[in-house]
GROMACS .gro file of C-alpha atoms in nm:
model
   84
    1MET     CA    1   1.073   0.628   0.729
    2ASN     CA    2   0.945   0.665   1.092
    3SER     CA    3   0.864   0.372   1.320
    4LYS     CA    4   0.491   0.371   1.226
    5HIS     CA    5   0.592   0.327   0.851
    6ARG     CA    6   0.832   0.034   0.950
    7LYS     CA    7   0.542  -0.135   1.130
    8THR     CA    8   0.329  -0.088   0.832
    9LEU     CA    9   0.587  -0.252   0.621
   10GLU     CA   10   0.641  -0.548   0.841
   11ILE     CA   11   0.266  -0.606   0.865
   12ILE     CA   12   0.237  -0.600   0.462
   13PHE     CA   13   0.495  -0.872   0.459
   14SER     CA   14   0.356  -1.085   0.734
   15GLU     CA   15   0.226  -1.436   0.699
   16PRO     CA   16  -0.085  -1.481   0.711
   17VAL     CA   17  -0.205  -1.181   0.518
   18ASN     CA   18  -0.339  -0.917   0.733
   19GLY     CA   19  -0.702  -0.799   0.613
   20ASN     CA   20  -0.745  -0.531   0.903
   21LEU     CA   21  -0.471  -0.290   0.768
   22GLU     CA   22  -0.616   0.072   0.717
   23TRP     CA   23  -0.529   0.163   0.341
   24ARG     CA   24  -0.428   0.508   0.470
   25LYS     CA   25  -0.126   0.354   0.633
   26ILE     CA   26  -0.027   0.182   0.310
   27GLU     CA   27  -0.042   0.521   0.116
   28ALA     CA   28   0.155   0.665   0.394
   29LEU     CA   29   0.407   0.385   0.353
   30PHE     CA   30   0.459   0.445  -0.002
   31LEU     CA   31   0.456   0.837   0.015
   32ALA     CA   32   0.736   0.801   0.277
   33LEU     CA   33   0.946   0.567   0.054
   34GLY     CA   34   0.932   0.846  -0.213
   35ALA     CA   35   0.629   0.694  -0.427
   36GLU     CA   36   0.485   0.937  -0.661
   37LEU     CA   37   0.080   0.959  -0.616
   38ASN     CA   38  -0.138   1.023  -0.915
   39GLU     CA   39  -0.506   1.089  -0.815
   40ARG     CA   40  -0.729   0.952  -1.101
   41SER     CA   41  -1.099   0.930  -1.150
   42GLY     CA   42  -1.327   0.845  -0.858
   43SER     CA   43  -1.149   0.623  -0.594
   44ARG     CA   44  -0.871   0.529  -0.845
   45VAL     CA   45  -0.502   0.610  -0.743
   46SER     CA   46  -0.177   0.523  -0.919
   47PHE     CA   47   0.176   0.488  -0.754
   48THR     CA   48   0.510   0.504  -0.900
   49LEU     CA   49   0.829   0.371  -0.708
   50ASN     CA   50   1.150   0.300  -0.868
   51GLY     CA   51   1.020   0.233  -1.230
   52GLU     CA   52   0.733   0.019  -1.091
   53LYS     CA   53   0.353   0.103  -1.092
   54LEU     CA   54   0.063   0.013  -0.910
   55ASP     CA   55  -0.298   0.122  -0.983
   56VAL     CA   56  -0.569   0.054  -0.729
   57HIS     CA   57  -0.920   0.183  -0.605
   58ARG     CA   58  -0.920   0.325  -0.248
   59PRO     CA   59  -1.148   0.099  -0.042
   60HIS     CA   60  -1.503   0.230   0.054
   61PRO     CA   61  -1.720   0.259   0.213
   62GLY     CA   62  -1.479   0.096   0.456
   63LYS     CA   63  -1.128   0.195   0.540
   64GLU     CA   64  -0.936  -0.141   0.555
   65ALA     CA   65  -0.762  -0.282   0.260
   66LEU     CA   66  -0.885  -0.623   0.188
   67LYS     CA   67  -0.623  -0.901   0.179
   68TYR     CA   68  -0.578  -0.888  -0.212
   69ARG     CA   69  -0.485  -0.510  -0.198
   70VAL     CA   70  -0.231  -0.609   0.080
   71LYS     CA   71  -0.089  -0.859  -0.148
   72ASP     CA   72  -0.092  -0.627  -0.426
   73ALA     CA   73   0.108  -0.364  -0.193
   74ARG     CA   74   0.362  -0.646  -0.103
   75ASN     CA   75   0.423  -0.735  -0.469
   76PHE     CA   76   0.461  -0.359  -0.560
   77LEU     CA   77   0.706  -0.312  -0.286
   78THR     CA   78   0.890  -0.634  -0.372
   79ASN     CA   79   0.913  -0.537  -0.749
   80ALA     CA   80   1.053  -0.199  -0.636
   81GLY     CA   81   1.315  -0.333  -0.422
   82VAL     CA   82   1.171  -0.239  -0.082
   83THR     CA   83   1.166  -0.517   0.171
   84PRO     CA   84   1.145  -0.513   0.567
   0.00000   0.00000   0.00000
């Protein structure tokens, strides 16, 4: 995990929840942590990390992850045993 991934991890766990985080940065963090990516139909993707699973739709047409997606990412990471 590089410094950009650490910064993204800190942003995900910051309060209040940041709604301006690009989704691609969250995906890059998941992959750097060793998560498996499964492309599904349309914009749906699935991540698996340490036995935890997260199913989401990639944001479109914008690129920012809305607050509820950032919260989902936080819960996914917490359940997978990842904290800043």
